[in-house]
Short mmCIF file of C-alpha atoms and ligand atoms in Angstrom, two decimals:
data_model
loop_
_atom_site.label_atom_id
_atom_site.label_comp_id
_atom_site.label_asym_id
_atom_site.label_seq_id
_atom_site.Cartn_x
_atom_site.Cartn_y
_atom_site.Cartn_z
CA MET A 1 -5.50 -31.41 109.14
CA THR A 2 -3.91 -29.77 106.07
CA GLY A 3 -0.24 -30.20 105.14
CA ARG A 4 0.58 -26.86 106.76
CA THR A 5 -1.02 -27.70 110.06
CA THR A 6 1.33 -27.81 113.02
CA ASP A 7 1.35 -30.41 115.77
CA GLU A 8 0.01 -27.76 118.06
CA SER A 9 -2.95 -27.14 115.75
CA ARG A 10 -3.68 -30.86 115.70
CA ARG A 11 -3.59 -31.03 119.47
CA LEU A 12 -5.87 -28.00 119.68
CA ALA A 13 -8.28 -29.53 117.18
CA LYS A 14 -8.46 -32.77 119.15
CA ARG A 15 -9.01 -30.89 122.38
CA LEU A 16 -11.78 -28.81 120.80
CA ALA A 17 -13.42 -31.97 119.45
CA GLU A 18 -13.31 -33.54 122.93
CA GLU A 19 -14.89 -30.45 124.46
CA ILE A 20 -17.54 -30.41 121.74
CA SER A 21 -18.29 -34.04 122.57
CA ARG A 22 -18.70 -33.14 126.23
CA LEU A 23 -20.97 -30.16 125.43
CA ALA A 24 -23.18 -31.95 122.91
CA VAL A 25 -25.33 -33.93 125.33
CA ARG A 26 -27.93 -34.55 122.63
CA PRO A 27 -27.67 -34.94 118.84
CA ILE A 28 -27.15 -31.56 117.22
CA ARG A 29 -27.41 -30.66 113.57
CA LEU A 30 -25.47 -27.65 112.35
CA MET A 31 -25.63 -26.18 108.86
CA GLU A 32 -22.58 -24.71 107.19
CA VAL A 33 -24.31 -22.24 104.90
CA CYS A 34 -21.37 -21.55 102.63
CA GLY A 35 -19.92 -23.87 100.00
CA SER A 36 -16.38 -22.76 100.89
CA HIS A 37 -16.98 -24.02 104.43
CA THR A 38 -18.27 -27.31 103.04
CA VAL A 39 -15.05 -27.78 101.10
CA ALA A 40 -12.87 -26.73 104.05
CA ILE A 41 -14.71 -29.15 106.34
CA PHE A 42 -14.24 -32.03 103.92
CA LYS A 43 -10.61 -31.22 103.12
CA ALA A 44 -9.68 -31.22 106.79
CA GLY A 45 -11.76 -34.31 107.56
CA LEU A 46 -13.64 -32.45 110.30
CA ARG A 47 -16.75 -34.59 109.94
CA GLN A 48 -14.72 -37.58 111.01
CA LEU A 49 -13.10 -35.70 113.88
CA LEU A 50 -16.38 -34.51 115.38
CA PRO A 51 -18.33 -36.77 117.73
CA ALA A 52 -21.15 -38.82 116.25
CA GLN A 53 -23.83 -36.69 117.92
CA VAL A 54 -22.71 -33.60 115.98
CA GLU A 55 -23.88 -33.59 112.38
CA LEU A 56 -22.79 -31.01 109.83
CA VAL A 57 -25.10 -30.44 106.88
CA SER A 58 -24.46 -28.31 103.84
CA GLY A 59 -26.68 -25.36 102.99
CA PRO A 60 -27.63 -23.12 100.07
CA GLY A 61 -24.38 -21.13 99.94
CA CYS A 62 -23.11 -22.13 96.50
CA PRO A 63 -24.18 -19.49 93.97
CA VAL A 64 -23.96 -21.71 90.92
CA CYS A 65 -26.01 -24.40 92.70
CA VAL A 66 -28.91 -22.13 93.66
CA THR A 67 -29.19 -20.46 90.25
CA PRO A 68 -32.36 -21.91 88.74
CA ASN A 69 -32.64 -23.50 85.34
CA GLU A 70 -34.67 -20.58 84.00
CA TYR A 71 -31.54 -18.42 84.22
CA LEU A 72 -29.36 -21.02 82.51
CA ASP A 73 -31.94 -21.55 79.79
CA THR A 74 -32.04 -17.79 79.21
CA ALA A 75 -28.24 -17.63 78.96
CA VAL A 76 -28.24 -20.55 76.50
CA ALA A 77 -30.97 -18.85 74.44
CA TYR A 78 -28.93 -15.64 74.31
CA SER A 79 -25.83 -17.54 73.29
CA ARG A 80 -27.69 -18.86 70.24
CA GLN A 81 -28.60 -15.40 69.01
CA PRO A 82 -26.47 -14.14 66.12
CA GLY A 83 -23.78 -11.64 67.07
CA VAL A 84 -23.92 -12.41 70.81
CA ILE A 85 -20.85 -13.11 72.93
CA ILE A 86 -21.47 -14.58 76.38
CA ALA A 87 -18.84 -13.70 79.00
CA THR A 88 -18.95 -15.97 82.02
CA PHE A 89 -16.99 -17.52 84.83
CA GLY A 90 -16.03 -21.09 84.08
CA ASP A 91 -18.35 -22.74 86.63
CA MET A 92 -21.46 -21.69 84.75
CA LEU A 93 -20.33 -23.36 81.57
CA ARG A 94 -21.03 -26.92 82.67
CA VAL A 95 -24.20 -26.36 84.69
CA PRO A 96 -26.97 -28.33 83.02
CA GLY A 97 -29.99 -26.28 81.99
CA SER A 98 -33.36 -27.81 81.14
CA SER A 99 -32.17 -29.52 77.97
CA SER A 100 -28.77 -28.02 77.22
CA SER A 101 -25.88 -26.12 78.77
CA LEU A 102 -23.55 -23.30 77.83
CA ALA A 103 -20.85 -25.90 77.22
CA ALA A 104 -23.09 -27.66 74.68
CA ALA A 105 -23.95 -24.32 73.08
CA LYS A 106 -20.24 -23.53 72.81
CA MET A 107 -19.58 -26.89 71.20
CA ALA A 108 -22.35 -26.07 68.72
CA GLY A 109 -20.60 -22.83 67.78
CA ALA A 110 -21.83 -20.19 70.22
CA ASP A 111 -19.26 -17.54 71.14
CA ILE A 112 -18.83 -18.06 74.87
CA ARG A 113 -15.77 -16.64 76.59
CA ILE A 114 -14.48 -17.64 80.01
CA ILE A 115 -13.45 -14.65 82.10
CA TYR A 116 -11.75 -14.36 85.47
CA SER A 117 -12.91 -10.85 86.31
CA PRO A 118 -16.13 -9.07 85.28
CA LEU A 119 -14.01 -6.21 83.93
CA GLU A 120 -12.71 -8.55 81.22
CA SER A 121 -16.21 -8.58 79.76
CA LEU A 122 -15.90 -4.83 79.19
CA ASP A 123 -12.65 -5.36 77.27
CA ILE A 124 -14.40 -7.95 75.11
CA ALA A 125 -17.21 -5.47 74.40
CA ALA A 126 -14.75 -2.70 73.54
CA ALA A 127 -12.83 -5.00 71.19
CA ASN A 128 -16.03 -6.22 69.47
CA PRO A 129 -18.15 -3.11 68.85
CA THR A 130 -20.37 -4.85 66.29
CA LYS A 131 -21.22 -7.66 68.69
CA THR A 132 -23.48 -7.80 71.76
CA VAL A 133 -21.66 -8.89 74.90
CA ILE A 134 -23.68 -10.37 77.75
CA PHE A 135 -21.96 -10.85 81.09
CA LEU A 136 -23.46 -13.55 83.32
CA ALA A 137 -23.64 -11.86 86.73
CA VAL A 138 -24.21 -14.60 89.29
CA GLY A 139 -23.27 -14.70 92.95
CA PHE A 140 -24.02 -13.54 96.49
CA GLU A 141 -23.21 -10.32 98.31
CA THR A 142 -19.53 -11.23 97.95
CA THR A 143 -19.35 -10.73 94.20
CA ALA A 144 -22.33 -8.45 93.57
CA PRO A 145 -20.41 -5.23 94.42
CA THR A 146 -17.86 -6.05 91.70
CA ALA A 147 -20.68 -6.63 89.21
CA ALA A 148 -22.17 -3.29 90.25
CA ALA A 149 -18.80 -1.59 89.78
CA THR A 150 -18.58 -3.19 86.33
CA ILE A 151 -21.92 -1.64 85.35
CA LEU A 152 -20.61 1.74 86.51
CA ALA A 153 -17.43 1.17 84.49
CA ALA A 154 -19.51 0.25 81.42
CA GLU A 155 -21.34 3.54 81.79
CA GLN A 156 -18.12 5.47 82.16
CA ALA A 157 -16.66 3.74 79.09
CA GLY A 158 -19.79 4.61 77.11
CA LEU A 159 -20.30 0.99 76.04
CA ALA A 160 -23.55 0.48 74.17
CA ASN A 161 -22.98 -3.19 73.37
CA TRP A 162 -22.40 -4.53 76.91
CA PHE A 163 -25.15 -5.99 79.08
CA ALA A 164 -25.46 -7.95 82.30
CA LEU A 165 -27.76 -10.91 82.83
CA SER A 166 -28.09 -10.58 86.59
CA ALA A 167 -29.05 -13.27 89.07
CA HIS A 168 -27.38 -11.99 92.22
CA LYS A 169 -28.79 -13.28 95.46
CA LEU A 170 -28.81 -12.29 99.12
CA VAL A 171 -28.06 -14.81 101.86
CA PRO A 172 -30.01 -13.57 104.92
CA PRO A 173 -33.46 -13.75 103.22
CA ALA A 174 -32.62 -17.30 102.10
CA LEU A 175 -31.82 -18.26 105.69
CA ARG A 176 -35.14 -16.85 106.82
CA ALA A 177 -36.94 -18.80 104.08
CA LEU A 178 -35.10 -21.96 105.08
CA LEU A 179 -36.13 -21.60 108.71
CA GLU A 180 -39.70 -20.67 107.79
CA ALA A 181 -40.06 -23.65 105.45
CA GLY A 182 -39.10 -26.19 108.10
CA GLY A 183 -38.80 -29.70 106.73
CA THR A 184 -35.34 -30.12 108.16
CA ARG A 185 -33.99 -29.75 111.67
CA ILE A 186 -31.25 -27.17 112.07
CA ASP A 187 -29.91 -26.39 115.54
CA GLY A 188 -27.30 -23.80 114.61
CA LEU A 189 -25.72 -22.04 111.68
CA ILE A 190 -22.13 -21.52 110.58
CA LEU A 191 -22.45 -18.29 108.61
CA PRO A 192 -20.47 -17.44 105.48
CA GLY A 193 -17.29 -15.45 106.05
CA HIS A 194 -16.97 -13.81 102.64
CA VAL A 195 -20.60 -12.67 102.43
CA SER A 196 -20.34 -11.35 105.98
CA ALA A 197 -17.27 -9.31 105.09
CA VAL A 198 -19.62 -7.22 102.91
CA ILE A 199 -22.86 -7.21 104.92
CA GLY A 200 -21.46 -7.29 108.48
CA GLU A 201 -23.27 -8.69 111.50
CA ALA A 202 -26.58 -6.82 111.68
CA PRO A 203 -28.46 -8.66 108.87
CA TYR A 204 -28.17 -11.89 110.87
CA ARG A 205 -29.61 -10.61 114.14
CA PHE A 206 -33.06 -11.95 113.32
CA LEU A 207 -31.72 -15.50 113.61
CA ALA A 208 -31.32 -15.36 117.37
CA GLU A 209 -33.99 -12.72 118.02
CA GLU A 210 -36.83 -14.24 115.99
CA TYR A 211 -35.91 -17.90 115.60
CA ARG A 212 -33.73 -18.53 118.69
CA MET A 213 -31.16 -19.89 116.26
CA PRO A 214 -27.52 -19.62 117.37
CA ALA A 215 -25.16 -18.60 114.61
CA VAL A 216 -21.45 -17.93 114.16
CA ILE A 217 -19.69 -15.99 111.42
CA ALA A 218 -16.67 -18.21 110.93
CA GLY A 219 -13.38 -18.26 109.07
CA PHE A 220 -12.26 -21.10 106.85
CA GLU A 221 -9.33 -22.59 108.74
CA PRO A 222 -10.15 -25.95 110.36
CA LEU A 223 -9.58 -24.57 113.84
CA GLU A 224 -11.88 -21.63 113.11
CA ILE A 225 -14.64 -23.97 112.00
CA LEU A 226 -14.15 -26.17 115.06
CA GLN A 227 -14.26 -23.09 117.26
CA ALA A 228 -17.58 -22.15 115.66
CA VAL A 229 -18.96 -25.64 116.29
CA HIS A 230 -17.71 -25.42 119.87
CA SER A 231 -19.52 -22.11 120.43
CA LEU A 232 -22.72 -23.43 118.93
CA ALA A 233 -22.59 -26.60 121.03
CA ARG A 234 -22.00 -24.51 124.14
CA TRP A 235 -24.89 -22.13 123.50
CA LEU A 236 -27.20 -24.99 122.68
CA ARG A 237 -26.24 -26.61 125.96
CA LEU A 238 -26.89 -23.36 127.79
CA GLY A 239 -30.08 -22.63 125.86
CA GLU A 240 -28.69 -19.23 124.82
CA PRO A 241 -29.17 -18.44 121.15
CA ARG A 242 -26.45 -15.99 120.23
CA LEU A 243 -24.88 -14.43 117.18
CA ALA A 244 -21.11 -14.18 117.21
CA ASN A 245 -18.53 -12.93 114.79
CA GLN A 246 -15.52 -15.20 115.14
CA TYR A 247 -13.94 -14.03 111.88
CA ARG A 248 -13.06 -10.55 113.04
CA ARG A 249 -9.74 -10.49 111.23
CA VAL A 250 -11.80 -10.21 108.02
CA VAL A 251 -15.38 -9.36 109.00
CA LYS A 252 -15.94 -5.95 110.58
CA PRO A 253 -19.19 -5.62 112.58
CA GLU A 254 -20.40 -3.04 110.05
CA GLY A 255 -19.17 -5.05 107.04
CA ASN A 256 -17.85 -3.12 104.07
CA PRO A 257 -19.86 0.12 103.70
CA VAL A 258 -18.00 1.12 100.52
CA ALA A 259 -18.91 -2.12 98.76
CA ARG A 260 -22.50 -1.84 99.96
CA ALA A 261 -22.71 1.75 98.70
CA VAL A 262 -21.67 0.68 95.20
CA LEU A 263 -24.13 -2.18 95.37
CA GLY A 264 -26.96 0.04 96.53
CA ARG A 265 -26.26 2.59 93.82
CA VAL A 266 -26.68 0.08 91.01
CA TYR A 267 -28.98 -2.61 92.38
CA GLY A 268 -32.23 -2.73 94.30
CA GLU A 269 -33.76 -5.68 96.12
CA ALA A 270 -36.38 -7.85 94.47
CA ASP A 271 -37.96 -11.26 94.89
CA ALA A 272 -35.79 -13.98 93.39
CA ALA A 273 -36.12 -17.65 92.46
CA TRP A 274 -33.70 -20.07 94.12
CA ARG A 275 -33.21 -23.64 93.09
CA GLY A 276 -34.75 -25.78 95.80
CA LEU A 277 -36.10 -22.86 97.79
CA GLY A 278 -38.53 -21.32 95.31
CA VAL A 279 -39.20 -17.60 95.09
CA ILE A 280 -37.94 -15.81 98.19
CA PRO A 281 -39.09 -12.25 98.94
CA ALA A 282 -36.40 -9.55 98.64
CA SER A 283 -33.66 -12.14 98.16
CA GLY A 284 -32.31 -10.97 94.81
CA LEU A 285 -30.86 -7.89 93.18
CA VAL A 286 -32.19 -6.13 90.10
CA VAL A 287 -30.54 -3.31 88.19
CA ARG A 288 -31.98 0.07 89.17
CA LYS A 289 -33.87 2.17 86.64
CA GLU A 290 -30.91 4.49 86.04
CA TYR A 291 -28.84 1.56 84.75
CA GLN A 292 -31.50 -0.47 82.98
CA ARG A 293 -29.86 0.13 79.62
CA PHE A 294 -27.30 -2.47 80.75
CA ASP A 295 -29.93 -5.00 81.81
CA ALA A 296 -29.95 -7.80 79.21
CA ARG A 297 -33.43 -9.01 80.15
CA ARG A 298 -34.93 -5.55 79.56
CA LYS A 299 -33.01 -4.67 76.44
CA ILE A 300 -32.61 -7.90 74.47
CA PRO A 301 -35.72 -9.99 73.80
CA VAL A 302 -35.20 -13.71 74.24
CA GLU A 303 -37.39 -16.78 74.43
CA PRO A 304 -35.88 -19.47 76.63
CA GLU A 305 -37.37 -22.94 76.71
CA ALA A 306 -39.77 -23.81 79.53
CA ALA A 307 -37.57 -24.64 82.52
CA ARG A 308 -37.67 -28.09 84.06
CA GLU A 309 -35.52 -29.92 86.59
CA PRO A 310 -33.46 -32.98 85.67
CA ASP A 311 -35.23 -36.24 86.41
CA GLY A 312 -34.11 -37.77 89.68
CA CYS A 313 -31.92 -34.86 90.78
CA ARG A 314 -32.46 -33.99 94.46
CA CYS A 315 -30.31 -30.88 94.46
CA GLY A 316 -33.14 -28.84 95.99
CA GLU A 317 -33.28 -31.12 99.03
CA VAL A 318 -29.48 -31.10 99.31
CA LEU A 319 -29.47 -27.28 99.29
CA ARG A 320 -32.03 -27.21 102.11
CA GLY A 321 -30.00 -29.62 104.22
CA MET A 322 -32.78 -32.22 104.04
CA ILE A 323 -30.65 -35.00 102.62
CA SER A 324 -26.99 -35.68 102.05
CA PRO A 325 -25.91 -36.13 98.43
CA GLU A 326 -25.49 -39.85 99.06
CA ALA A 327 -29.26 -40.13 99.44
CA CYS A 328 -29.64 -39.24 95.77
CA LEU A 329 -29.80 -42.39 93.65
CA LEU A 330 -27.85 -40.68 90.87
CA PHE A 331 -24.89 -39.75 93.11
CA ARG A 332 -21.67 -41.39 91.88
CA GLN A 333 -23.79 -43.27 89.31
CA ALA A 334 -25.28 -41.18 86.50
CA CYS A 335 -24.13 -37.98 88.23
CA ARG A 336 -20.40 -37.35 88.49
CA PRO A 337 -18.28 -34.19 88.18
CA GLU A 338 -17.32 -35.11 84.61
CA ASN A 339 -20.98 -35.67 83.73
CA PRO A 340 -23.10 -33.65 86.17
CA VAL A 341 -26.84 -34.14 86.19
CA GLY A 342 -27.55 -31.30 88.61
CA SER A 343 -25.91 -28.01 89.50
CA CYS A 344 -24.72 -29.23 92.92
CA MET A 345 -22.24 -31.53 91.17
CA VAL A 346 -20.69 -28.76 89.06
CA SER A 347 -19.09 -26.09 91.20
CA ALA A 348 -16.20 -27.11 93.43
CA GLU A 349 -18.29 -25.57 96.22
CA GLY A 350 -21.34 -27.66 95.42
CA ALA A 351 -22.25 -30.12 98.17
CA CYS A 352 -22.51 -33.06 95.77
CA ALA A 353 -19.13 -32.26 94.19
CA ALA A 354 -17.52 -31.95 97.65
CA TRP A 355 -19.05 -35.23 98.83
CA TYR A 356 -17.88 -36.88 95.63
CA LYS A 357 -14.34 -35.60 95.92
CA TYR A 358 -13.75 -35.77 99.68
CA GLY A 359 -16.61 -37.88 101.03
CA SER A 360 -14.42 -40.74 102.08
CA GLY A 361 -11.78 -38.47 103.60
CA ARG A 362 -10.52 -38.94 107.12
CA TRP A 363 -9.28 -36.42 109.65
CA GLN A 364 -5.65 -35.79 108.87
CA GLY A 365 -4.62 -35.42 112.51
S1 SF4 B 1 -25.88 -36.16 92.98
FE1 SF4 B 1 -26.30 -35.07 91.08
S2 SF4 B 1 -28.38 -35.63 90.55
FE2 SF4 B 1 -28.10 -36.10 92.72
S3 SF4 B 1 -28.73 -34.27 93.85
FE3 SF4 B 1 -26.54 -34.09 93.48
S4 SF4 B 1 -26.41 -32.90 91.58
FE4 SF4 B 1 -28.50 -33.70 91.68
#
């Protein structure tokens, strides 16, 4: 496992893998929804440790990956407007849009600043009162409360030149859409720990109740992931679809009500477009009427180019667990982390980037 893993952990991991092998009497296909799980699984070499009949597939839980080109094209178009400063996390910079990227716009002279906290974008706005600062607000339930708090802070600071270009997304509606769409077999879900820390357990109940889909909220340590796989294999064997929270040291059953209150104050639910999944009902967040003066789309006219997907990129199928990145003809060829063709190769949490970096890894036990 990792360098910090003790002999005891290795023994436990092997024992869990043996038990999983015994429980999985037929091929089972489990989706790790979250990109952080994908990376943890690869880093520890868990795919190699698990028996051949247990397949792990990556899901749509990488926010940069699921952000559609229309959003990127809009951000690029804003960046080209005179007097605009774009404030963004670094991942977004290299994501290819339809014909350009923020990195290319920056090279061409656009004022694009990398930030590490949304609050930094407020400092940039305060320091540049004659400029228009647009913060790129992308992410799931994990980061959306901070973006909401930043909008409240902008209001408190009386900033008139700060705006958010929001594309926050909600995980449970995407899971429902994934299961409704079919097209790929999924026998169980490893649910995202960080998202769950905000939303709690209740929003996932439909998985077992409506779709008979077992699911586990899991931590990110190799043993925690193996434990989740073990539970799923056991319930599948027993024919008992259950929802379990096995990350209780972080995820409270009720989630984080304070974070959700901030979120609910600033944002309301709306349909949202996901790369690979299309428009999913009530799967996104839009700024409420009371805060629309901070909504870039409402306040600053822009004309992005018509969005189109890169030729040959199969990111959408990767995000739905239909194919592994290696099935894409561009993987490791035209598409590499230093020259990504699609969004799944950009973020460290993207499935294609993880397969590229760790795909040949072996269990370190
Ligand atoms: S390898 Fe690159 S081109 Fe292929 S699906 Fe992944 S991101 Fe898209």
